[in-house]
mmCIF file of C-alpha atoms and ligand atoms in Angstrom:
data_model
loop_
_atom_site.group_PDB
_atom_site.id
_atom_site.type_symbol
_atom_site.label_atom_id
_atom_site.label_comp_id
_atom_site.label_asym_id
_atom_site.label_seq_id
_atom_site.Cartn_x
_atom_site.Cartn_y
_atom_site.Cartn_z
ATOM 1 C CA MET F 1 28.147 0.562 -8.533
ATOM 2 C CA ILE F 2 24.752 -0.985 -7.720
ATOM 3 C CA GLY F 3 24.250 -0.070 -4.044
ATOM 4 C CA PRO F 4 23.605 3.546 -3.026
ATOM 5 C CA VAL F 5 26.852 5.398 -2.258
ATOM 6 C CA SER F 6 25.332 8.214 -0.241
ATOM 7 C CA PHE F 7 22.108 8.124 1.753
ATOM 8 C CA VAL F 8 20.188 9.111 4.881
ATOM 9 C CA HIS F 9 18.387 6.235 6.574
ATOM 10 C CA ASP F 10 15.651 7.589 8.851
ATOM 11 C CA GLN F 11 14.362 4.688 10.949
ATOM 12 C CA ARG F 12 11.247 5.494 12.955
ATOM 13 C CA PRO F 13 10.266 3.288 15.903
ATOM 14 C CA VAL F 14 7.534 0.729 15.301
ATOM 15 C CA ARG F 15 6.706 -2.447 17.194
ATOM 16 C CA VAL F 16 6.057 -5.402 14.860
ATOM 17 C CA VAL F 17 4.432 -8.566 16.190
ATOM 18 C CA PHE F 18 4.446 -11.277 13.526
ATOM 19 C CA GLY F 19 3.132 -14.833 13.483
ATOM 20 C CA ALA F 20 0.118 -17.116 13.173
ATOM 21 C CA GLY F 21 -2.293 -16.609 16.073
ATOM 22 C CA ARG F 22 -0.702 -13.312 17.136
ATOM 23 C CA ILE F 23 -4.094 -11.573 16.970
ATOM 24 C CA GLY F 24 -4.543 -13.194 20.372
ATOM 25 C CA ALA F 25 -2.128 -10.597 21.771
ATOM 26 C CA LEU F 26 -4.384 -7.690 20.732
ATOM 27 C CA ALA F 27 -5.415 -6.699 24.271
ATOM 28 C CA ASP F 28 -1.847 -7.032 25.601
ATOM 29 C CA GLU F 29 -0.583 -4.875 22.768
ATOM 30 C CA CYS F 30 -3.209 -2.234 23.625
ATOM 31 C CA ASP F 31 -1.889 -2.330 27.200
ATOM 32 C CA HIS F 32 1.602 -1.822 25.850
ATOM 33 C CA LEU F 33 0.387 1.383 24.163
ATOM 34 C CA GLU F 34 -1.648 2.312 27.266
ATOM 35 C CA LEU F 35 -4.880 2.409 25.259
ATOM 36 C CA THR F 36 -7.944 2.144 27.478
ATOM 37 C CA ARG F 37 -10.742 3.490 25.221
ATOM 38 C CA VAL F 38 -10.393 2.476 21.598
ATOM 39 C CA LEU F 39 -12.182 3.200 18.382
ATOM 40 C CA LEU F 40 -12.283 -0.119 16.527
ATOM 41 C CA ILE F 41 -12.235 0.125 12.730
ATOM 42 C CA ALA F 42 -12.765 -3.347 11.340
ATOM 43 C CA THR F 43 -14.788 -5.172 8.719
ATOM 44 C CA ARG F 44 -14.555 -8.968 8.496
ATOM 45 C CA TYR F 45 -12.874 -9.450 11.890
ATOM 46 C CA SER F 46 -14.926 -6.885 13.763
ATOM 47 C CA THR F 47 -16.652 -9.381 16.089
ATOM 48 C CA ALA F 48 -13.445 -11.293 16.839
ATOM 49 C CA ALA F 49 -11.550 -8.084 17.610
ATOM 50 C CA GLN F 50 -14.387 -6.822 19.789
ATOM 51 C CA THR F 51 -14.343 -10.059 21.770
ATOM 52 C CA LEU F 52 -10.593 -9.762 22.309
ATOM 53 C CA LEU F 53 -10.809 -6.108 23.335
ATOM 54 C CA GLY F 54 -13.960 -6.267 25.489
ATOM 55 C CA ASP F 55 -14.977 -3.066 27.307
ATOM 56 C CA ARG F 56 -12.019 -1.226 25.890
ATOM 57 C CA VAL F 57 -14.020 -0.660 22.675
ATOM 58 C CA VAL F 58 -15.955 2.605 23.005
ATOM 59 C CA ALA F 59 -16.912 3.076 19.337
ATOM 60 C CA THR F 60 -16.817 1.062 16.111
ATOM 61 C CA VAL F 61 -16.724 1.667 12.373
ATOM 62 C CA THR F 62 -17.455 -1.457 10.337
ATOM 63 C CA ASP F 63 -17.686 0.003 6.837
ATOM 64 C CA PRO F 64 -14.455 1.895 6.035
ATOM 65 C CA ARG F 65 -14.728 2.941 2.401
ATOM 66 C CA ALA F 66 -12.017 2.795 -0.257
ATOM 67 C CA HIS F 67 -9.692 5.791 -0.730
ATOM 68 C CA VAL F 68 -10.742 7.435 2.569
ATOM 69 C CA PRO F 69 -13.615 9.721 1.467
ATOM 70 C CA VAL F 70 -13.570 12.961 3.411
ATOM 71 C CA ASP F 71 -17.232 12.692 4.534
ATOM 72 C CA GLN F 72 -16.446 9.424 6.333
ATOM 73 C CA VAL F 73 -13.404 11.058 7.928
ATOM 74 C CA HIS F 74 -15.608 13.810 9.388
ATOM 75 C CA GLU F 75 -18.175 11.284 10.679
ATOM 76 C CA THR F 76 -15.412 9.225 12.311
ATOM 77 C CA LEU F 77 -13.763 12.257 13.902
ATOM 78 C CA ASP F 78 -17.154 13.164 15.410
ATOM 79 C CA LEU F 79 -17.399 9.630 16.760
ATOM 80 C CA VAL F 80 -13.970 9.903 18.371
ATOM 81 C CA GLY F 81 -14.925 13.209 19.960
ATOM 82 C CA ARG F 82 -18.210 11.854 21.356
ATOM 83 C CA SER F 83 -16.718 8.574 22.644
ATOM 84 C CA GLY F 84 -13.501 9.975 24.116
ATOM 85 C CA ALA F 85 -11.397 7.313 22.385
ATOM 86 C CA ASP F 86 -7.687 7.461 23.253
ATOM 87 C CA GLY F 87 -6.539 5.239 20.390
ATOM 88 C CA VAL F 88 -7.579 3.462 17.212
ATOM 89 C CA VAL F 89 -7.358 -0.243 16.490
ATOM 90 C CA ALA F 90 -7.659 -0.916 12.758
ATOM 91 C CA VAL F 91 -8.171 -4.523 11.673
ATOM 92 C CA GLY F 92 -8.489 -4.747 7.907
ATOM 93 C CA GLY F 93 -6.988 -3.747 4.585
ATOM 94 C CA GLY F 94 -5.616 -0.404 3.486
ATOM 95 C CA SER F 95 -9.097 1.147 3.642
ATOM 96 C CA SER F 96 -9.402 0.420 7.380
ATOM 97 C CA VAL F 97 -5.854 1.566 8.099
ATOM 98 C CA GLY F 98 -6.396 4.632 5.895
ATOM 99 C CA LEU F 99 -9.419 5.761 7.910
ATOM 100 C CA ALA F 100 -7.481 5.176 11.149
ATOM 101 C CA LYS F 101 -4.698 7.400 9.800
ATOM 102 C CA ALA F 102 -7.155 10.182 8.987
ATOM 103 C CA VAL F 103 -8.351 9.989 12.604
ATOM 104 C CA ALA F 104 -4.778 10.091 13.913
ATOM 105 C CA LEU F 105 -4.006 13.074 11.695
ATOM 106 C CA GLY F 106 -6.996 14.945 13.067
ATOM 107 C CA THR F 107 -6.562 14.010 16.739
ATOM 108 C CA GLY F 108 -3.030 12.728 17.362
ATOM 109 C CA VAL F 109 -4.301 9.474 18.923
ATOM 110 C CA PRO F 110 -2.061 6.417 18.353
ATOM 111 C CA ILE F 111 -2.918 3.545 16.000
ATOM 112 C CA LEU F 112 -2.528 -0.176 16.470
ATOM 113 C CA ALA F 113 -2.911 -1.830 13.063
ATOM 114 C CA VAL F 114 -3.711 -5.429 12.185
ATOM 115 C CA PRO F 115 -3.513 -5.676 8.397
ATOM 116 C CA THR F 116 -5.582 -8.284 6.581
ATOM 117 C CA THR F 117 -4.249 -7.560 3.079
ATOM 118 C CA TYR F 118 -0.766 -6.956 1.674
ATOM 119 C CA SER F 119 -1.210 -3.211 1.015
ATOM 120 C CA GLY F 120 1.623 -2.130 3.340
ATOM 121 C CA SER F 121 -0.145 0.997 4.580
ATOM 122 C CA GLU F 122 0.262 -0.159 8.187
ATOM 123 C CA MET F 123 4.039 0.450 7.975
ATOM 124 C CA THR F 124 3.907 3.979 6.619
ATOM 125 C CA ARG F 125 3.585 7.558 7.739
ATOM 126 C CA VAL F 126 1.710 8.306 4.501
ATOM 127 C CA TRP F 127 -1.921 9.387 4.788
ATOM 128 C CA GLY F 128 -4.479 9.943 2.055
ATOM 129 C CA ARG F 129 -8.041 11.140 1.690
ATOM 130 C CA THR F 130 -10.302 11.829 -1.238
ATOM 131 C CA GLU F 131 -12.504 14.825 -1.835
ATOM 132 C CA GLY F 132 -14.264 15.803 -5.039
ATOM 133 C CA GLY F 133 -12.498 13.071 -7.027
ATOM 134 C CA ARG F 134 -9.023 14.216 -5.959
ATOM 135 C CA LYS F 135 -6.913 12.098 -3.679
ATOM 136 C CA GLN F 136 -4.664 14.160 -1.463
ATOM 137 C CA THR F 137 -1.758 12.510 0.339
ATOM 138 C CA GLY F 138 0.873 13.627 2.783
ATOM 139 C CA ARG F 139 3.447 12.365 5.245
ATOM 140 C CA ASP F 140 3.095 12.811 8.981
ATOM 141 C CA LEU F 141 4.678 10.773 11.750
ATOM 142 C CA ARG F 142 1.459 10.979 13.797
ATOM 143 C CA VAL F 143 -0.340 8.639 11.366
ATOM 144 C CA ALA F 144 2.282 5.876 11.404
ATOM 145 C CA PRO F 145 0.891 2.956 13.458
ATOM 146 C CA ARG F 146 2.882 2.487 16.680
ATOM 147 C CA THR F 147 2.275 -1.265 16.757
ATOM 148 C CA VAL F 148 1.509 -3.642 13.906
ATOM 149 C CA ILE F 149 0.286 -7.196 14.437
ATOM 150 C CA TYR F 150 0.805 -9.376 11.360
ATOM 151 C CA ASP F 151 -1.190 -12.579 11.684
ATOM 152 C CA PRO F 152 -1.121 -14.817 8.595
ATOM 153 C CA ASP F 153 -4.321 -16.540 9.771
ATOM 154 C CA LEU F 154 -6.203 -13.319 9.008
ATOM 155 C CA VAL F 155 -5.059 -13.113 5.384
ATOM 156 C CA ALA F 156 -5.524 -16.821 4.735
ATOM 157 C CA GLY F 157 -9.193 -16.229 3.869
ATOM 158 C CA LEU F 158 -8.523 -13.644 1.159
ATOM 159 C CA PRO F 159 -9.993 -14.794 -2.170
ATOM 160 C CA THR F 160 -7.166 -15.787 -4.548
ATOM 161 C CA VAL F 161 -7.686 -12.878 -6.943
ATOM 162 C CA THR F 162 -7.745 -10.340 -4.089
ATOM 163 C CA ALA F 163 -4.675 -11.909 -2.479
ATOM 164 C CA ALA F 164 -2.693 -11.956 -5.737
ATOM 165 C CA ALA F 165 -3.589 -8.370 -6.658
ATOM 166 C CA SER F 166 -2.726 -7.183 -3.153
ATOM 167 C CA ALA F 167 0.578 -9.076 -3.185
ATOM 168 C CA ILE F 168 1.455 -7.390 -6.499
ATOM 169 C CA ASN F 169 0.633 -4.076 -4.817
ATOM 170 C CA ALA F 170 3.406 -5.003 -2.362
ATOM 171 C CA VAL F 171 5.781 -5.795 -5.248
ATOM 172 C CA ALA F 172 5.026 -2.341 -6.654
ATOM 173 C CA HIS F 173 6.270 -0.667 -3.457
ATOM 174 C CA ALA F 174 9.467 -2.698 -3.474
ATOM 175 C CA ALA F 175 10.115 -2.211 -7.200
ATOM 176 C CA GLU F 176 9.797 1.571 -7.014
ATOM 177 C CA ALA F 177 11.935 1.611 -3.860
ATOM 178 C CA LEU F 178 14.748 0.028 -5.872
ATOM 179 C CA TYR F 179 14.999 3.146 -8.038
ATOM 180 C CA ALA F 180 13.915 5.761 -5.482
ATOM 181 C CA PRO F 181 16.187 8.798 -5.138
ATOM 182 C CA ASP F 182 16.292 8.270 -1.358
ATOM 183 C CA ARG F 183 16.946 4.531 -1.359
ATOM 184 C CA THR F 184 19.362 3.311 1.279
ATOM 185 C CA ALA F 185 21.521 0.250 1.875
ATOM 186 C CA LEU F 186 18.741 -1.227 4.036
ATOM 187 C CA SER F 187 15.854 -0.287 1.751
ATOM 188 C CA ASP F 188 17.620 -1.989 -1.158
ATOM 189 C CA LEU F 189 17.952 -5.197 0.866
ATOM 190 C CA ALA F 190 14.362 -5.138 2.071
ATOM 191 C CA ALA F 191 13.020 -4.306 -1.398
ATOM 192 C CA ALA F 192 14.946 -7.085 -3.115
ATOM 193 C CA GLU F 193 13.820 -9.610 -0.489
ATOM 194 C CA ALA F 194 10.196 -8.442 -0.750
ATOM 195 C CA ILE F 195 10.243 -8.909 -4.530
ATOM 196 C CA ARG F 196 11.920 -12.295 -4.215
ATOM 197 C CA VAL F 197 9.605 -13.741 -1.585
ATOM 198 C CA VAL F 198 6.355 -12.397 -3.043
ATOM 199 C CA THR F 199 7.028 -13.393 -6.650
ATOM 200 C CA ALA F 200 8.337 -16.835 -5.626
ATOM 201 C CA THR F 201 5.274 -17.409 -3.430
ATOM 202 C CA LEU F 202 2.823 -16.218 -6.088
ATOM 203 C CA ALA F 203 4.348 -18.765 -8.449
ATOM 204 C CA ARG F 204 3.374 -21.569 -6.046
ATOM 205 C CA ALA F 205 0.487 -22.043 -3.609
ATOM 206 C CA LEU F 206 -0.310 -18.723 -1.923
ATOM 207 C CA ASP F 207 1.371 -19.175 1.474
ATOM 208 C CA PRO F 208 -0.015 -16.306 3.600
ATOM 209 C CA THR F 209 2.964 -16.286 5.982
ATOM 210 C CA ALA F 210 5.464 -15.761 3.167
ATOM 211 C CA LEU F 211 3.301 -13.184 1.409
ATOM 212 C CA LEU F 212 2.731 -11.275 4.636
ATOM 213 C CA ARG F 213 6.454 -11.252 5.361
ATOM 214 C CA GLY F 214 7.094 -9.827 1.896
ATOM 215 C CA ALA F 215 4.292 -7.294 2.335
ATOM 216 C CA TYR F 216 5.802 -6.169 5.643
ATOM 217 C CA LEU F 217 9.193 -5.559 4.016
ATOM 218 C CA ALA F 218 7.537 -3.800 1.097
ATOM 219 C CA GLY F 219 5.640 -1.598 3.568
ATOM 220 C CA VAL F 220 8.914 -0.687 5.269
ATOM 221 C CA VAL F 221 10.453 0.542 2.014
ATOM 222 C CA LEU F 222 7.249 2.299 0.990
ATOM 223 C CA ASP F 223 7.625 4.290 4.196
ATOM 224 C CA GLN F 224 11.310 5.016 3.694
ATOM 225 C CA THR F 225 11.495 5.994 0.046
ATOM 226 C CA THR F 226 9.833 8.243 -2.514
ATOM 227 C CA MET F 227 7.678 6.422 -5.032
ATOM 228 C CA GLY F 228 7.795 7.165 -8.769
ATOM 229 C CA LEU F 229 5.602 7.171 -11.876
ATOM 230 C CA HIS F 230 3.831 3.924 -11.039
ATOM 231 C CA HIS F 231 2.450 5.101 -7.706
ATOM 232 C CA LYS F 232 1.575 8.497 -9.145
ATOM 233 C CA LEU F 233 -0.495 6.912 -11.924
ATOM 234 C CA CYS F 234 -2.296 4.570 -9.509
ATOM 235 C CA HIS F 235 -2.942 7.418 -7.107
ATOM 236 C CA VAL F 236 -4.565 9.525 -9.840
ATOM 237 C CA LEU F 237 -6.564 6.576 -11.199
ATOM 238 C CA GLY F 238 -7.784 5.591 -7.731
ATOM 239 C CA GLY F 239 -8.722 9.082 -6.611
ATOM 240 C CA ALA F 240 -10.426 10.310 -9.781
ATOM 241 C CA PHE F 241 -12.102 7.122 -11.030
ATOM 242 C CA ASP F 242 -12.487 5.073 -7.841
ATOM 243 C CA LEU F 243 -10.709 2.110 -9.438
ATOM 244 C CA PRO F 244 -9.908 -0.847 -7.154
ATOM 245 C CA HIS F 245 -6.543 -0.086 -5.568
ATOM 246 C CA ALA F 246 -4.708 -3.407 -5.710
ATOM 247 C CA SER F 247 -5.910 -4.441 -9.190
ATOM 248 C CA THR F 248 -4.967 -1.031 -10.556
ATOM 249 C CA HIS F 249 -1.439 -1.553 -9.251
ATOM 250 C CA SER F 250 -1.367 -5.010 -10.758
ATOM 251 C CA VAL F 251 -2.438 -3.740 -14.200
ATOM 252 C CA VAL F 252 -0.178 -0.676 -14.332
ATOM 253 C CA LEU F 253 3.023 -2.059 -12.790
ATOM 254 C CA PRO F 254 4.411 -4.101 -15.724
ATOM 255 C CA HIS F 255 3.984 -1.144 -18.090
ATOM 256 C CA VAL F 256 5.781 1.356 -15.864
ATOM 257 C CA LEU F 257 8.547 -1.115 -15.055
ATOM 258 C CA ALA F 258 9.063 -1.916 -18.730
ATOM 259 C CA TYR F 259 9.542 1.824 -19.331
ATOM 260 C CA ASN F 260 11.825 2.402 -16.343
ATOM 261 C CA LEU F 261 13.963 -0.644 -17.076
ATOM 262 C CA GLY F 262 14.991 1.240 -20.216
ATOM 263 C CA ASP F 263 17.370 3.100 -17.903
ATOM 264 C CA PRO F 264 20.593 1.026 -17.861
ATOM 265 C CA ALA F 265 21.297 1.764 -14.178
ATOM 266 C CA VAL F 266 17.809 0.601 -13.208
ATOM 267 C CA ALA F 267 18.165 -2.506 -15.367
ATOM 268 C CA GLU F 268 21.479 -3.306 -13.705
ATOM 269 C CA ARG F 269 20.013 -2.866 -10.217
ATOM 270 C CA PHE F 270 16.982 -5.038 -10.967
ATOM 271 C CA ALA F 271 19.247 -7.723 -12.410
ATOM 272 C CA ALA F 272 21.335 -7.638 -9.226
ATOM 273 C CA ALA F 273 18.114 -8.127 -7.244
ATOM 274 C CA GLY F 274 17.210 -11.121 -9.416
ATOM 275 C CA ALA F 275 14.359 -9.143 -10.975
ATOM 276 C CA HIS F 276 15.595 -8.361 -14.494
ATOM 277 C CA ASP F 277 12.345 -9.687 -16.009
ATOM 278 C CA LEU F 278 9.949 -8.342 -13.365
ATOM 279 C CA PRO F 279 7.471 -6.832 -15.882
ATOM 280 C CA ALA F 280 6.882 -10.234 -17.504
ATOM 281 C CA VAL F 281 6.849 -12.017 -14.131
ATOM 282 C CA VAL F 282 4.222 -9.644 -12.704
ATOM 283 C CA ARG F 283 2.101 -9.942 -15.852
ATOM 284 C CA ARG F 284 2.257 -13.742 -15.781
ATOM 285 C CA LEU F 285 1.578 -14.060 -12.048
ATOM 286 C CA GLY F 286 -1.302 -11.576 -12.122
ATOM 287 C CA SER F 287 -3.121 -13.119 -15.053
ATOM 288 C CA GLY F 288 -2.325 -16.634 -13.765
ATOM 289 C CA HIS F 289 -4.311 -15.855 -10.618
ATOM 290 C CA GLY F 290 -7.154 -14.207 -12.530
ATOM 291 C CA VAL F 291 -6.274 -10.570 -11.780
ATOM 292 C CA PRO F 292 -7.525 -8.198 -14.541
ATOM 293 C CA THR F 293 -4.834 -7.158 -17.010
ATOM 294 C CA SER F 294 -6.212 -3.893 -18.360
ATOM 295 C CA LEU F 295 -7.686 -0.646 -17.076
ATOM 296 C CA ARG F 296 -10.496 -1.190 -19.570
ATOM 297 C CA GLU F 297 -11.472 -4.336 -17.648
ATOM 298 C CA LEU F 298 -11.455 -2.301 -14.432
ATOM 299 C CA GLY F 299 -14.055 0.025 -15.954
ATOM 300 C CA LEU F 300 -11.965 2.982 -17.134
ATOM 301 C CA SER F 301 -13.058 4.632 -20.359
ATOM 302 C CA ALA F 302 -10.564 5.567 -23.084
ATOM 303 C CA SER F 303 -11.874 9.129 -22.987
ATOM 304 C CA SER F 304 -10.446 9.487 -19.452
ATOM 305 C CA LEU F 305 -6.832 8.798 -20.424
ATOM 306 C CA ASP F 306 -6.014 12.415 -21.323
ATOM 307 C CA GLU F 307 -7.327 13.623 -17.971
ATOM 308 C CA VAL F 308 -5.140 11.079 -16.155
ATOM 309 C CA MET F 309 -2.107 12.071 -18.223
ATOM 310 C CA ASN F 310 -2.631 15.802 -17.659
ATOM 311 C CA THR F 311 -3.049 15.319 -13.902
ATOM 312 C CA VAL F 312 0.173 13.316 -13.743
ATOM 313 C CA LEU F 313 2.063 15.877 -15.838
ATOM 314 C CA ALA F 314 0.769 18.797 -13.750
ATOM 315 C CA VAL F 315 2.894 17.628 -10.801
ATOM 316 C CA PRO F 316 5.251 15.021 -12.255
ATOM 317 C CA PRO F 317 6.735 12.471 -9.852
ATOM 318 C CA VAL F 318 10.436 11.832 -9.366
ATOM 319 C CA ASN F 319 11.214 8.932 -11.683
ATOM 320 C CA PRO F 320 14.390 7.417 -13.129
ATOM 321 C CA ARG F 321 13.251 8.114 -16.695
ATOM 322 C CA PRO F 322 11.625 11.359 -17.867
ATOM 323 C CA VAL F 323 7.929 11.821 -17.143
ATOM 324 C CA ARG F 324 6.931 13.435 -20.438
ATOM 325 C CA ALA F 325 3.655 13.337 -22.340
ATOM 326 C CA ASP F 326 4.814 10.736 -24.883
ATOM 327 C CA ALA F 327 6.068 8.362 -22.188
ATOM 328 C CA VAL F 328 3.019 8.710 -19.946
ATOM 329 C CA ARG F 329 0.705 8.299 -22.929
ATOM 330 C CA GLY F 330 2.517 5.110 -23.954
ATOM 331 C CA VAL F 331 2.403 3.613 -20.465
ATOM 332 C CA LEU F 332 -1.244 4.568 -19.992
ATOM 333 C CA TRP F 333 -2.329 3.237 -23.341
ATOM 334 C CA GLY F 334 -0.570 -0.058 -22.660
ATOM 335 C CA ALA F 335 -2.218 -0.326 -19.234
ATOM 336 C CA PHE F 336 -5.595 0.628 -20.662
ATOM 337 C CA SER F 337 -5.513 -1.911 -23.470
ATOM 338 C CA GLY F 338 -3.488 -4.588 -21.678
ATOM 339 C CA VAL F 339 -1.169 -4.770 -24.678
ATOM 340 C CA HIS F 340 2.522 -5.050 -23.927
ATOM 341 C CA VAL F 341 5.024 -3.777 -26.455
HETATM 342 P P1 LIG T 1 -9.224 -2.688 1.045
HETATM 343 O O1 LIG T 1 -8.850 -2.413 2.436
HETATM 344 O O2 LIG T 1 -10.340 -1.884 0.474
HETATM 345 O O3 LIG T 1 -9.523 -4.254 0.908
HETATM 346 C C1 LIG T 1 -9.809 -4.801 -0.383
HETATM 347 C C2 LIG T 1 -10.998 -5.763 -0.276
HETATM 348 O O4 LIG T 1 -10.604 -6.915 0.458
HETATM 349 C C3 LIG T 1 -12.177 -5.174 0.478
HETATM 350 O O5 LIG T 1 -13.370 -5.584 -0.170
HETATM 351 C C4 LIG T 1 -12.083 -5.803 1.852
HETATM 352 O O6 LIG T 1 -13.329 -5.906 2.500
HETATM 353 C C5 LIG T 1 -11.522 -7.175 1.505
HETATM 354 N N1 LIG T 1 -10.733 -7.812 2.555
HETATM 355 C C6 LIG T 1 -9.777 -7.239 3.317
HETATM 356 N N2 LIG T 1 -9.203 -8.161 4.104
HETATM 357 C C7 LIG T 1 -9.819 -9.343 3.833
HETATM 358 C C8 LIG T 1 -9.645 -10.683 4.311
HETATM 359 N N3 LIG T 1 -8.702 -10.970 5.186
HETATM 360 N N4 LIG T 1 -10.422 -11.654 3.794
HETATM 361 C C9 LIG T 1 -11.340 -11.360 2.853
HETATM 362 N N5 LIG T 1 -11.548 -10.119 2.345
HETATM 363 C C10 LIG T 1 -10.796 -9.127 2.851
HETATM 364 O O7 LIG T 1 -8.023 -2.495 0.009
HETATM 365 P P2 LIG T 1 -6.427 -2.596 0.132
HETATM 366 O O8 LIG T 1 -5.985 -2.974 -1.211
HETATM 367 O O9 LIG T 1 -6.010 -3.388 1.289
HETATM 368 O O10 LIG T 1 -6.006 -1.097 0.449
HETATM 369 C C11 LIG T 1 -6.304 -0.073 -0.474
HETATM 370 C C12 LIG T 1 -6.345 1.295 0.210
HETATM 371 O O11 LIG T 1 -5.186 1.487 0.999
HETATM 372 C C13 LIG T 1 -6.368 2.431 -0.796
HETATM 373 O O12 LIG T 1 -7.184 3.462 -0.322
HETATM 374 C C14 LIG T 1 -4.910 2.877 -0.850
HETATM 375 O O13 LIG T 1 -4.753 4.196 -1.273
HETATM 376 C C15 LIG T 1 -4.507 2.666 0.583
HETATM 377 N N6 LIG T 1 -3.072 2.461 0.758
HETATM 378 C C16 LIG T 1 -2.397 3.391 1.471
HETATM 379 C C17 LIG T 1 -1.037 3.237 1.700
HETATM 380 C C18 LIG T 1 -0.325 4.253 2.527
HETATM 381 O O14 LIG T 1 0.866 4.091 2.799
HETATM 382 N N7 LIG T 1 -0.981 5.303 2.953
HETATM 383 C C19 LIG T 1 -0.357 2.132 1.179
HETATM 384 C C20 LIG T 1 -1.077 1.181 0.460
HETATM 385 C C21 LIG T 1 -2.445 1.356 0.260
#
């Protein structure tokens, strides 16, 4: 039996507006959420968003930092308090959306998200913030964006390496959703389609519409299911060593998948989804687009591997195969060196 035989599918409401040029509906979508005074968190598209939103913008943050550092969260919460913002519009990658979520967690104000990468954060109720080299995450419905505008025109300008790494980040969500303990009939469908569309698109010219559609589906399953060893490793690496999020996913994913595909049930499920050779496919697509292939290249030192392993083992994730020291060491060493066994 490949599909889940028993599950709970908890579908939260979210309005998704998808299509080229849809950023033009930004003000209307704010009206829909009854937002009259917004904090705008945006980097590259800050001026364009400000023009579309006009007087509605009462405060701006143009430099959201990676992994949501807690000092920036405090500064932004002060800004919200002083400006009386009644909502947040985040236009950017996972760093912009992440800061918006920290604001929503602290204040309860709604978020309208316009993602410009394939990170998937805009679809989830998962928040994160980093303090003292530790990334803390949690789930809270208040941080889930109420409306998401996906406009492929905004991701079209991503440099190829950034786009490919971010798209593989999306594949990582879908792949781990396929073996999540809380997978559902719908999450399986969405995950398989996300893997199919993203890997097929990465093998050709990088069509932003197709990649964004896959990233949206991958974001949906990231929200609905519990991630395993892969996400745990990336979370620890990102929080403690400030490694680039998407490239870290791209490097680590083939190694974790190779390990987890050693479980016959997982192998059967991936084969049914047309993804029996996903580790090799991810490796080939990543390196083909110039994405780094080892943690060493990303700047990690070998002396840090034990710390990463111990942090993972301290609170081991749910995973289809055992998360024991020998397995984690093997996966980490492979990811560090870029050598596949
Ligand atoms: P990011 O937002 O830092 O963006 C990566 C880089 O791309 C940045 O330099 C950014 O300026 C640039 N960029 C973004 N959009 C661009 C565009 N359209 N054109 C050109 N350059 C552009 O990184 P990310 O990979 O999008 O997100 C990573 C963060 O999101 C991490 O902190 C991660 O933990 C978080 N995240 C959270 C969730 C969740 O569910 N909570 C899910 C995925 C990722």
